[in-house]
Amino acid sequence: MATKLDGHDRDEGLTKLKASGWTHDADRDAVSKSFSFKNFVDAFGFMTRAAIHAEKMNHHPEWSNVYKTVDVTLTTHDVDGLSELDLELAKKFDELA
Amino acid sequence: MATKLDGHDRDEGLTKLKASGWTHDADRDAVSKSFSFKNFVDAFGFMTRAAIHAEKMNHHPEWSNVYKTVDVTLTTHDVDGLSELDLELAKKFDELA
């Protein structure tokens, strides 16, 4: 089960995400990042690799794609905000991009 | 090169799309449809098949995915509105869903 992040873990997690280009939406307690690629094939290739990891984690992004751009938002519906799963998936997205 | 739809072709094309659940945004001259699947794997599987067709056509959707839902918007930037490519890609999306 996911647990809502708080205290030091939350501060540290958010600081790391912001340092790698994620922005925090306080209203939704979600993080977002826009990834840009060379073309559609590269953008969708990234989505395909990320989709497999998301499914393995059973934690899925909200995301959109327009040609070579992929916009990703992560939050955990079960806890109505950010959980450890979001930090883990965000890190994976950064690695794959 | 894509040509902006007009006259009879446009009327007929839009009528068919609306009959299969697409909605027309007159401001953007774009069509949109929300596709729903059993789960994330089915939703992303649909996107993967559609992505390959889009790339082959060199005509790409604007689309977003949240778990089992895929929202698609089609328009042709080169002509600032709907072209034959959008009708063709919309039909392909319907076939694949």
Coordinates of N, CA, C and O in Angstrom, one line a residue:
Chain A
M1 N 0.8 -1.2 0.0 CA 0.0 0.0 0.0 C 0.9 1.3 0.0 O 1.9 1.3 0.7
A2 N 0.5 2.2 -0.8 CA 1.2 3.5 -0.8 C 0.9 4.3 0.4 O -0.3 4.2 1.0
T3 N 1.8 5.1 0.9 CA 1.6 6.0 2.1 C 1.9 7.4 1.6 O 2.9 7.6 0.9
K4 N 1.1 8.3 2.0 CA 1.4 9.7 1.7 C 2.7 10.2 2.3 O 3.0 9.9 3.4
L5 N 3.5 10.8 1.4 CA 4.8 11.3 1.9 C 4.6 12.5 2.9 O 3.8 13.3 2.7
D6 N 5.4 12.5 4.0 CA 5.4 13.7 4.8 C 6.8 13.8 5.5 O 7.7 13.0 5.3
G7 N 6.9 14.9 6.2 CA 8.2 15.1 6.9 C 9.4 15.2 6.1 O 9.4 15.7 5.0
H8 N 10.5 14.7 6.6 CA 11.8 14.7 6.0 C 11.8 14.0 4.6 O 12.4 14.6 3.6
D9 N 11.2 12.8 4.5 CA 11.1 12.1 3.2 C 10.5 12.9 2.1 O 11.0 12.9 1.0
R10 N 9.4 13.6 2.5 CA 8.7 14.4 1.5 C 9.6 15.6 1.1 O 9.7 15.9 -0.1
D11 N 10.2 16.3 2.0 CA 11.0 17.5 1.7 C 12.2 17.1 0.8 O 12.5 17.7 -0.2
E12 N 12.8 16.0 1.2 CA 14.0 15.5 0.5 C 13.6 15.1 -0.9 O 14.3 15.4 -1.9
G13 N 12.5 14.3 -1.0 CA 12.0 13.9 -2.3 C 11.7 15.0 -3.3 O 12.1 15.0 -4.4
L14 N 10.9 16.0 -2.7 CA 10.5 17.1 -3.6 C 11.7 17.9 -4.0 O 11.8 18.4 -5.1
T15 N 12.7 18.1 -3.1 CA 13.9 18.9 -3.4 C 14.7 18.2 -4.6 O 15.1 18.9 -5.6
K16 N 14.8 16.9 -4.5 CA 15.5 16.2 -5.6 C 14.7 16.3 -6.9 O 15.3 16.5 -8.0
L17 N 13.4 16.1 -6.9 CA 12.6 16.2 -8.1 C 12.7 17.6 -8.7 O 12.9 17.7 -9.9
K18 N 12.6 18.6 -7.9 CA 12.7 20.0 -8.4 C 14.1 20.2 -9.1 O 14.2 20.9 -10.1
A19 N 15.1 19.7 -8.5 CA 16.5 19.8 -9.0 C 16.6 19.2 -10.4 O 17.4 19.6 -11.2
S20 N 15.8 18.2 -10.7 CA 15.9 17.6 -12.0 C 14.7 18.0 -12.9 O 14.4 17.4 -13.9
G21 N 14.1 19.2 -12.6 CA 13.2 19.8 -13.5 C 11.7 19.5 -13.3 O 10.9 20.0 -14.1
W22 N 11.3 18.8 -12.3 CA 9.9 18.6 -12.0 C 9.4 19.8 -11.2 O 10.0 20.4 -10.5
T23 N 8.1 20.1 -11.5 CA 7.4 21.2 -10.8 C 6.3 20.6 -9.9 O 5.7 19.5 -10.3
H24 N 6.1 21.2 -8.8 CA 5.1 20.7 -7.8 C 3.8 21.5 -7.9 O 3.9 22.8 -7.8
D25 N 2.7 20.9 -8.1 CA 1.4 21.5 -8.1 C 0.8 21.3 -6.7 O 0.4 20.2 -6.3
A26 N 0.8 22.3 -5.8 CA 0.4 22.2 -4.4 C -1.1 21.9 -4.3 O -1.5 21.1 -3.4
D27 N -1.9 22.4 -5.2 CA -3.3 22.1 -5.2 C -3.7 20.7 -5.3 O -4.5 20.1 -4.5
R28 N -3.0 20.0 -6.2 CA -3.3 18.6 -6.5 C -2.3 17.7 -5.7 O -2.5 16.5 -5.6
D29 N -1.2 18.3 -5.1 CA -0.1 17.6 -4.6 C 0.4 16.6 -5.6 O 0.4 15.3 -5.4
A30 N 0.8 17.1 -6.8 CA 1.2 16.3 -7.9 C 2.5 16.9 -8.5 O 2.8 18.1 -8.2
V31 N 3.3 16.1 -9.1 CA 4.5 16.7 -9.8 C 4.4 16.5 -11.3 O 3.9 15.5 -11.8
S32 N 5.0 17.4 -12.1 CA 4.9 17.4 -13.5 C 6.2 17.7 -14.1 O 7.0 18.5 -13.6
K33 N 6.4 17.2 -15.3 CA 7.6 17.5 -16.1 C 7.3 17.3 -17.6 O 6.6 16.4 -18.0
S34 N 7.9 18.2 -18.4 CA 7.8 18.1 -19.8 C 9.1 17.5 -20.4 O 10.1 18.1 -20.2
F35 N 9.0 16.4 -21.1 CA 10.2 15.8 -21.8 C 10.1 16.1 -23.3 O 9.1 15.9 -23.9
S36 N 11.2 16.4 -23.8 CA 11.3 16.7 -25.3 C 12.3 15.8 -26.0 O 13.4 15.6 -25.4
F37 N 11.9 15.3 -27.1 CA 12.8 14.4 -27.8 C 13.1 14.9 -29.3 O 12.6 16.0 -29.6
K38 N 13.8 14.0 -30.0 CA 14.2 14.5 -31.4 C 13.0 14.4 -32.3 O 12.9 15.2 -33.2
N39 N 12.1 13.4 -32.1 CA 11.0 13.3 -33.0 C 9.9 12.4 -32.4 O 10.1 12.0 -31.2
F40 N 8.8 12.1 -33.1 CA 7.7 11.3 -32.5 C 8.2 9.9 -32.1 O 7.8 9.4 -31.1
V41 N 9.0 9.2 -33.0 CA 9.4 7.9 -32.7 C 10.2 7.8 -31.3 O 10.0 6.9 -30.5
D42 N 11.1 8.8 -31.1 CA 11.8 8.9 -29.9 C 10.9 9.1 -28.7 O 11.1 8.6 -27.6
A43 N 10.0 10.1 -28.9 CA 9.0 10.4 -27.8 C 8.2 9.2 -27.5 O 8.0 8.8 -26.3
F44 N 7.6 8.5 -28.5 CA 6.8 7.4 -28.2 C 7.6 6.1 -27.7 O 7.1 5.3 -26.9
G45 N 8.8 6.0 -28.1 CA 9.7 5.0 -27.6 C 9.9 5.2 -26.1 O 9.9 4.2 -25.3
F46 N 10.2 6.4 -25.7 CA 10.3 6.7 -24.3 C 9.0 6.3 -23.5 O 9.0 5.7 -22.5
M47 N 7.8 6.7 -24.1 CA 6.6 6.3 -23.5 C 6.4 4.8 -23.3 O 5.9 4.3 -22.3
T48 N 6.8 4.1 -24.3 CA 6.7 2.6 -24.3 C 7.5 2.0 -23.2 O 7.1 1.2 -22.4
R49 N 8.8 2.5 -23.1 CA 9.6 1.9 -22.0 C 9.1 2.3 -20.6 O 9.0 1.5 -19.7
A50 N 8.6 3.6 -20.5 CA 8.1 4.1 -19.3 C 6.8 3.3 -18.9 O 6.5 3.0 -17.7
A51 N 6.0 3.0 -19.9 CA 4.7 2.3 -19.7 C 4.9 0.9 -19.1 O 4.2 0.5 -18.2
I52 N 6.0 0.3 -19.6 CA 6.2 -1.1 -19.0 C 6.7 -1.0 -17.6 O 6.2 -1.8 -16.7
H53 N 7.5 0.0 -17.2 CA 7.9 0.2 -15.8 C 6.7 0.5 -15.0 O 6.5 0.1 -13.9
A54 N 5.9 1.4 -15.5 CA 4.7 1.9 -14.7 C 3.8 0.7 -14.4 O 3.3 0.5 -13.3
E55 N 3.6 -0.2 -15.4 CA 2.7 -1.3 -15.3 C 3.3 -2.3 -14.3 O 2.6 -2.9 -13.4
K56 N 4.6 -2.5 -14.3 CA 5.3 -3.4 -13.4 C 5.2 -2.9 -11.9 O 5.0 -3.6 -11.0
M57 N 5.2 -1.5 -11.8 CA 5.0 -0.9 -10.5 C 3.6 -0.8 -10.0 O 3.3 -0.5 -8.9
N58 N 2.7 -1.1 -11.0 CA 1.3 -0.9 -10.8 C 1.0 0.6 -10.3 O 0.2 0.8 -9.5
H59 N 1.7 1.5 -10.9 CA 1.6 2.9 -10.6 C 1.7 3.6 -12.0 O 2.8 3.6 -12.6
H60 N 0.7 4.3 -12.4 CA 0.6 4.8 -13.7 C 0.6 6.4 -13.8 O 0.0 7.0 -13.0
P61 N 1.2 6.9 -14.8 CA 1.3 8.4 -15.0 C 0.0 8.9 -15.6 O -0.7 8.2 -16.3
E62 N -0.2 10.2 -15.5 CA -1.1 10.9 -16.3 C -0.2 11.6 -17.3 O 0.7 12.3 -16.9
W63 N -0.4 11.3 -18.6 CA 0.6 11.9 -19.5 C -0.1 12.2 -20.9 O -1.1 11.6 -21.3
S64 N 0.6 13.2 -21.6 CA 0.1 13.5 -22.9 C 1.3 13.6 -23.9 O 2.4 13.9 -23.4
N65 N 1.0 13.5 -25.1 CA 2.0 13.5 -26.2 C 1.5 14.3 -27.3 O 0.4 14.1 -27.8
V66 N 2.4 15.3 -27.7 CA 2.1 16.0 -29.0 C 3.5 16.0 -29.8 O 4.5 16.6 -29.3
Y67 N 3.5 15.2 -30.8 CA 4.7 15.0 -31.6 C 5.9 14.6 -30.8 O 6.0 13.4 -30.4
K68 N 6.8 15.5 -30.6 CA 8.1 15.1 -29.9 C 8.1 15.4 -28.4 O 9.2 15.3 -27.8
T69 N 7.0 15.9 -27.9 CA 6.9 16.3 -26.5 C 6.0 15.3 -25.7 O 5.0 14.9 -26.2
V70 N 6.5 15.0 -24.5 CA 5.7 14.2 -23.6 C 5.6 14.9 -22.2 O 6.6 15.2 -21.6
D71 N 4.3 15.3 -21.8 CA 4.1 15.9 -20.5 C 3.6 14.9 -19.6 O 2.6 14.2 -19.8
V72 N 4.3 14.8 -18.4 CA 4.0 13.8 -17.4 C 3.5 14.4 -16.1 O 4.1 15.4 -15.7
T73 N 2.5 13.9 -15.5 CA 2.1 14.3 -14.2 C 1.9 13.0 -13.3 O 1.4 12.0 -13.7
L74 N 2.5 13.1 -12.1 CA 2.5 12.0 -11.2 C 1.9 12.4 -9.9 O 2.2 13.4 -9.3
T75 N 1.0 11.5 -9.4 CA 0.4 11.7 -8.1 C -0.2 10.3 -7.7 O -0.3 9.4 -8.6
T76 N -0.6 10.1 -6.5 CA -1.1 8.8 -6.0 C -2.5 9.0 -5.6 O -2.8 9.6 -4.5
H77 N -3.5 8.5 -6.4 CA -4.9 8.7 -6.1 C -5.3 8.1 -4.8 O -6.1 8.7 -4.0
D78 N -4.7 7.0 -4.5 CA -5.1 6.3 -3.2 C -4.8 7.1 -2.0 O -5.5 6.9 -0.9
V79 N -3.8 8.0 -2.0 CA -3.5 8.8 -0.9 C -3.8 10.2 -1.1 O -3.4 11.1 -0.2
D80 N -4.4 10.5 -2.2 CA -4.7 11.9 -2.5 C -3.5 12.9 -2.5 O -3.6 14.0 -2.0
G81 N -2.4 12.4 -3.0 CA -1.2 13.2 -3.0 C 0.0 12.4 -3.4 O -0.1 11.3 -3.9
L82 N 1.2 12.9 -3.1 CA 2.4 12.2 -3.4 C 2.8 11.1 -2.5 O 2.7 11.3 -1.2
S83 N 3.2 10.0 -3.0 CA 3.7 8.9 -2.2 C 5.1 8.5 -2.7 O 5.6 9.0 -3.7
E84 N 5.7 7.6 -2.1 CA 7.0 7.0 -2.5 C 7.0 6.5 -3.9 O 8.0 6.6 -4.6
L85 N 5.9 6.0 -4.3 CA 5.7 5.5 -5.7 C 6.0 6.6 -6.7 O 6.5 6.3 -7.8
D86 N 5.5 7.8 -6.4 CA 5.7 8.9 -7.4 C 7.2 9.3 -7.5 O 7.7 9.6 -8.6
L87 N 7.9 9.3 -6.3 CA 9.4 9.6 -6.4 C 10.1 8.5 -7.2 O 11.0 8.8 -8.0
E88 N 9.7 7.3 -7.0 CA 10.3 6.2 -7.7 C 10.1 6.2 -9.2 O 11.0 6.1 -10.0
L89 N 8.8 6.5 -9.6 CA 8.5 6.5 -11.0 C 9.1 7.8 -11.7 O 9.5 7.7 -12.8
A90 N 9.1 8.9 -10.9 CA 9.8 10.1 -11.5 C 11.2 9.8 -11.8 O 11.7 10.2 -12.9
K91 N 11.9 9.2 -10.9 CA 13.3 8.9 -11.1 C 13.5 8.0 -12.3 O 14.4 8.1 -13.1
K92 N 12.6 7.0 -12.5 CA 12.7 6.1 -13.6 C 12.4 6.9 -14.9 O 13.1 6.6 -15.9
F93 N 11.5 7.8 -14.9 CA 11.2 8.6 -16.1 C 12.5 9.4 -16.5 O 12.9 9.4 -17.7
D94 N 13.1 9.9 -15.5 CA 14.4 10.7 -15.8 C 15.5 9.8 -16.3 O 16.2 10.2 -17.2
E95 N 15.6 8.6 -15.8 CA 16.6 7.7 -16.3 C 16.3 7.3 -17.8 O 17.2 7.1 -18.6
L96 N 15.0 7.1 -18.1 CA 14.7 6.6 -19.4 C 14.7 7.7 -20.5 O 14.9 7.4 -21.7
A97 N 14.6 8.9 -20.1 CA 14.5 10.0 -21.0 C 15.9 10.3 -21.7 O 16.9 10.0 -21.2
Chain B
M1 N 1.2 16.7 -49.9 CA 0.7 17.8 -49.0 C -0.7 17.7 -48.6 O -1.6 17.4 -49.4
A2 N -1.0 18.0 -47.4 CA -2.4 18.0 -46.9 C -3.1 19.2 -47.4 O -2.5 20.3 -47.6
T3 N -4.4 19.0 -47.7 CA -5.3 20.1 -48.1 C -6.4 20.3 -47.1 O -7.0 19.3 -46.7
K4 N -6.8 21.5 -46.8 CA -7.8 21.7 -45.8 C -9.2 21.2 -46.5 O -9.4 21.5 -47.6
L5 N -9.9 20.5 -45.7 CA -11.2 20.0 -46.2 C -12.2 21.1 -46.3 O -12.3 22.0 -45.5
D6 N -13.0 21.0 -47.4 CA -14.1 22.0 -47.5 C -15.2 21.3 -48.3 O -15.1 20.2 -48.8
G7 N -16.3 22.0 -48.4 CA -17.4 21.6 -49.2 C -18.0 20.3 -48.8 O -18.1 19.9 -47.6
H8 N -18.4 19.5 -49.8 CA -19.0 18.2 -49.6 C -18.2 17.2 -48.9 O -18.6 16.5 -47.9
D9 N -16.9 17.2 -49.2 CA -16.0 16.2 -48.5 C -15.9 16.5 -47.0 O -15.9 15.5 -46.2
R10 N -15.8 17.7 -46.7 CA -15.8 18.1 -45.3 C -17.1 17.8 -44.6 O -17.1 17.2 -43.5
D11 N -18.2 18.1 -45.2 CA -19.5 17.8 -44.6 C -19.7 16.3 -44.3 O -20.1 15.9 -43.3
E12 N -19.4 15.6 -45.4 CA -19.5 14.1 -45.3 C -18.6 13.5 -44.3 O -19.0 12.7 -43.5
G13 N -17.3 14.0 -44.3 CA -16.3 13.5 -43.3 C -16.7 13.8 -41.9 O -16.7 12.9 -41.0
L14 N -17.2 15.0 -41.6 CA -17.5 15.4 -40.3 C -18.8 14.6 -39.8 O -18.9 14.2 -38.6
T15 N -19.7 14.4 -40.7 CA -20.9 13.6 -40.4 C -20.6 12.2 -39.9 O -21.1 11.7 -38.9
K16 N -19.7 11.6 -40.7 CA -19.3 10.2 -40.4 C -18.5 10.2 -39.0 O -18.8 9.3 -38.2
L17 N -17.6 11.1 -38.8 CA -16.9 11.1 -37.5 C -17.8 11.3 -36.4 O -17.7 10.6 -35.3
K18 N -18.8 12.2 -36.5 CA -19.7 12.5 -35.4 C -20.6 11.2 -35.1 O -20.9 10.9 -34.0
A19 N -20.9 10.5 -36.2 CA -21.7 9.3 -36.0 C -20.9 8.2 -35.2 O -21.5 7.4 -34.6
S20 N -19.6 8.3 -35.3 CA -18.8 7.3 -34.5 C -18.2 7.9 -33.2 O -17.3 7.3 -32.7
G21 N -18.8 9.0 -32.8 CA -18.5 9.5 -31.4 C -17.4 10.6 -31.3 O -17.0 10.9 -30.2
W22 N -17.0 11.1 -32.5 CA -16.0 12.2 -32.4 C -16.8 13.5 -32.3 O -17.9 13.6 -32.8
T23 N -16.2 14.4 -31.6 CA -16.8 15.8 -31.5 C -15.9 16.8 -32.2 O -14.7 16.6 -32.3
H24 N -16.5 17.8 -32.7 CA -15.8 18.8 -33.5 C -15.6 20.1 -32.7 O -16.6 20.6 -32.2
D25 N -14.4 20.5 -32.5 CA -14.1 21.8 -31.9 C -14.0 22.9 -33.0 O -13.0 22.9 -33.7
A26 N -15.0 23.7 -33.2 CA -15.0 24.7 -34.3 C -13.9 25.7 -34.1 O -13.3 26.1 -35.2
D27 N -13.6 26.1 -32.9 CA -12.5 27.1 -32.7 C -11.2 26.6 -33.3 O -10.5 27.4 -34.0
R28 N -10.8 25.4 -33.0 CA -9.5 24.9 -33.5 C -9.7 24.2 -34.8 O -8.7 23.8 -35.4
D29 N -10.9 23.9 -35.2 CA -11.2 23.0 -36.3 C -10.4 21.7 -36.2 O -9.6 21.3 -37.0
A30 N -10.7 21.1 -35.0 CA -10.1 19.8 -34.6 C -11.3 18.8 -34.2 O -12.3 19.3 -33.8
V31 N -11.0 17.5 -34.3 CA -11.9 16.5 -33.8 C -11.3 15.8 -32.6 O -10.1 15.5 -32.6
S32 N -12.2 15.4 -31.7 CA -11.7 14.7 -30.5 C -12.6 13.5 -30.1 O -13.8 13.5 -30.4
K33 N -12.0 12.5 -29.5 CA -12.7 11.3 -29.0 C -12.0 10.7 -27.8 O -10.8 10.7 -27.8
S34 N -12.8 10.3 -26.9 CA -12.2 9.6 -25.7 C -12.5 8.1 -25.8 O -13.6 7.7 -26.0
F35 N -11.4 7.3 -25.8 CA -11.5 5.9 -25.9 C -11.2 5.3 -24.5 O -10.3 5.7 -23.8
S36 N -12.1 4.3 -24.1 CA -11.9 3.7 -22.8 C -11.7 2.2 -23.0 O -12.3 1.5 -23.9
F37 N -10.8 1.6 -22.2 CA -10.4 0.2 -22.3 C -10.5 -0.5 -21.0 O -11.0 0.1 -20.0
K38 N -10.1 -1.7 -20.9 CA -10.3 -2.6 -19.7 C -9.3 -2.2 -18.7 O -9.6 -2.2 -17.5
N39 N -8.1 -1.8 -19.1 CA -7.0 -1.5 -18.1 C -5.9 -0.8 -18.9 O -6.0 -0.5 -20.1
F40 N -4.8 -0.5 -18.1 CA -3.7 0.3 -18.7 C -3.1 -0.4 -19.9 O -2.7 0.2 -20.9
V41 N -2.9 -1.7 -19.7 CA -2.2 -2.5 -20.8 C -3.0 -2.4 -22.1 O -2.4 -2.2 -23.2
D42 N -4.3 -2.5 -22.0 CA -5.1 -2.4 -23.2 C -5.1 -1.0 -23.8 O -5.0 -0.8 -25.0
A43 N -5.1 0.0 -22.9 CA -5.1 1.4 -23.4 C -3.8 1.7 -24.1 O -3.7 2.2 -25.2
F44 N -2.7 1.3 -23.4 CA -1.4 1.6 -24.0 C -1.1 0.7 -25.2 O -0.4 1.1 -26.2
G45 N -1.6 -0.5 -25.3 CA -1.5 -1.3 -26.5 C -2.2 -0.7 -27.7 O -1.6 -0.7 -28.8
F46 N -3.4 -0.1 -27.4 CA -4.0 0.7 -28.5 C -3.2 1.8 -28.9 O -3.0 2.1 -30.1
M47 N -2.6 2.6 -28.0 CA -1.7 3.7 -28.3 C -0.5 3.2 -29.2 O -0.1 3.9 -30.1
T48 N 0.0 2.1 -28.8 CA 1.2 1.6 -29.6 C 0.8 1.3 -31.0 O 1.6 1.7 -31.9
R49 N -0.3 0.6 -31.2 CA -0.7 0.3 -32.6 C -1.0 1.5 -33.3 O -0.6 1.7 -34.5
A50 N -1.7 2.5 -32.7 CA -2.1 3.7 -33.3 C -0.8 4.6 -33.6 O -0.7 5.2 -34.7
A51 N 0.2 4.5 -32.7 CA 1.4 5.3 -32.9 C 2.1 4.8 -34.2 O 2.7 5.7 -35.0
I52 N 2.2 3.5 -34.4 CA 2.8 3.0 -35.6 C 2.1 3.5 -36.9 O 2.8 3.9 -37.9
H53 N 0.8 3.4 -36.9 CA 0.1 3.9 -38.0 C 0.3 5.4 -38.3 O 0.4 5.9 -39.4
A54 N 0.2 6.2 -37.1 CA 0.4 7.6 -37.2 C 1.8 8.0 -37.9 O 1.9 8.8 -38.7
E55 N 2.8 7.2 -37.4 CA 4.2 7.5 -37.9 C 4.2 7.1 -39.4 O 4.9 7.9 -40.2
K56 N 3.6 6.0 -39.8 CA 3.6 5.6 -41.2 C 2.9 6.7 -42.1 O 3.3 6.9 -43.2
M57 N 1.9 7.3 -41.5 CA 1.2 8.3 -42.3 C 1.9 9.7 -42.2 O 1.5 10.6 -42.8
N58 N 2.9 9.7 -41.3 CA 3.5 11.0 -40.9 C 2.5 12.1 -40.5 O 2.6 13.2 -40.9
H59 N 1.5 11.6 -39.8 CA 0.4 12.5 -39.3 C 0.1 12.0 -37.8 O -0.3 10.9 -37.6
H60 N 0.4 12.9 -36.9 CA 0.4 12.5 -35.5 C -0.7 13.1 -34.6 O -1.1 14.2 -34.8
P61 N -1.2 12.3 -33.7 CA -2.3 12.8 -32.9 C -1.8 13.7 -31.7 O -0.6 13.6 -31.4
E62 N -2.6 14.5 -31.1 CA -2.4 15.0 -29.8 C -3.2 14.1 -28.9 O -4.4 13.9 -29.1
W63 N -2.6 13.5 -27.9 CA -3.3 12.5 -27.1 C -2.8 12.5 -25.7 O -1.7 12.8 -25.4
S64 N -3.7 12.0 -24.8 CA -3.3 11.9 -23.4 C -3.9 10.6 -22.9 O -4.9 10.0 -23.4
N65 N -3.3 10.1 -21.9 CA -3.7 8.8 -21.3 C -3.7 8.9 -19.8 O -2.7 9.4 -19.2
V66 N -4.8 8.5 -19.2 CA -4.8 8.3 -17.7 C -5.4 6.9 -17.5 O -6.6 6.7 -17.8
Y67 N -4.6 6.0 -17.0 CA -4.9 4.6 -16.7 C -5.6 4.0 -18.0 O -4.9 3.6 -18.9
K68 N -6.9 3.8 -18.0 CA -7.5 3.0 -19.0 C -8.2 3.9 -20.1 O -8.9 3.4 -20.9
T69 N -8.0 5.2 -20.0 CA -8.6 6.1 -20.9 C -7.6 6.8 -21.8 O -6.5 7.2 -21.4
V70 N -7.9 6.9 -23.1 CA -7.0 7.6 -24.0 C -7.9 8.7 -24.7 O -8.9 8.4 -25.4
D71 N -7.5 10.0 -24.6 CA -8.2 11.1 -25.2 C -7.4 11.5 -26.4 O -6.2 11.8 -26.3
V72 N -8.0 11.6 -27.6 CA -7.3 11.9 -28.8 C -7.9 13.1 -29.5 O -9.1 13.3 -29.5
T73 N -7.0 14.0 -30.0 CA -7.5 15.2 -30.7 C -6.7 15.2 -32.1 O -5.5 14.9 -32.1
L74 N -7.4 15.4 -33.1 CA -6.8 15.4 -34.5 C -7.0 16.7 -35.2 O -8.2 17.2 -35.2
T75 N -6.0 17.2 -35.7 CA -6.1 18.4 -36.6 C -4.8 18.4 -37.4 O -3.9 17.7 -37.2
T76 N -4.8 19.3 -38.5 CA -3.6 19.3 -39.3 C -3.0 20.7 -39.2 O -3.6 21.7 -39.8
H77 N -1.9 20.8 -38.5 CA -1.3 22.1 -38.3 C -0.9 22.8 -39.6 O -1.1 24.0 -39.7
D78 N -0.5 22.0 -40.6 CA 0.0 22.7 -41.9 C -1.2 23.4 -42.5 O -0.9 24.4 -43.3
V79 N -2.4 23.0 -42.3 CA -3.5 23.7 -43.0 C -4.4 24.4 -42.0 O -5.5 24.9 -42.3
D80 N -4.0 24.4 -40.7 CA -4.7 25.1 -39.7 C -6.1 24.6 -39.6 O -7.1 25.5 -39.4
G81 N -6.3 23.3 -39.6 CA -7.7 22.8 -39.5 C -7.7 21.3 -40.0 O -6.6 20.7 -40.1
L82 N -8.9 20.8 -40.3 CA -9.0 19.4 -40.7 C -8.6 19.2 -42.1 O -9.0 20.0 -43.0
S83 N -7.9 18.1 -42.3 CA -7.6 17.6 -43.7 C -8.0 16.2 -43.8 O -8.5 15.5 -42.9
E84 N -7.9 15.7 -45.0 CA -8.1 14.3 -45.3 C -7.4 13.3 -44.4 O -7.9 12.3 -44.0
L85 N -6.2 13.8 -44.0 CA -5.3 13.0 -43.1 C -6.0 12.7 -41.7 O -5.9 11.6 -41.1
D86 N -6.8 13.7 -41.3 CA -7.5 13.5 -40.0 C -8.6 12.5 -40.1 O -8.8 11.7 -39.2
L87 N -9.3 12.6 -41.2 CA -10.4 11.6 -41.4 C -9.8 10.2 -41.5 O -10.4 9.3 -40.9
E88 N -8.7 10.1 -42.2 CA -8.1 8.7 -42.3 C -7.6 8.2 -41.0 O -7.8 7.1 -40.6
L89 N -6.9 9.1 -40.2 CA -6.4 8.7 -39.0 C -7.5 8.4 -37.9 O -7.4 7.4 -37.2
A90 N -8.5 9.2 -38.0 CA -9.7 9.0 -37.1 C -10.3 7.6 -37.3 O -10.6 6.8 -36.4
K91 N -10.4 7.3 -38.6 CA -11.0 6.0 -39.0 C -10.1 4.8 -38.5 O -10.6 3.8 -38.0
K92 N -8.8 5.0 -38.6 CA -7.8 4.0 -38.2 C -7.9 3.8 -36.6 O -7.9 2.7 -36.1
F93 N -8.0 4.9 -35.9 CA -8.2 4.9 -34.5 C -9.4 4.0 -34.1 O -9.4 3.2 -33.2
D94 N -10.5 4.3 -34.8 CA -11.8 3.6 -34.5 C -11.6 2.1 -34.8 O -12.1 1.2 -34.0
E95 N -10.9 1.8 -35.9 CA -10.7 0.4 -36.2 C -9.9 -0.3 -35.1 O -10.1 -1.5 -34.8
L96 N -8.8 0.4 -34.6 CA -7.9 -0.2 -33.7 C -8.5 -0.4 -32.3 O -8.0 -1.2 -31.5
A97 N -9.5 0.5 -32.0 CA -10.0 0.5 -30.6 C -10.8 -0.7 -30.2 O -11.4 -1.3 -31.1

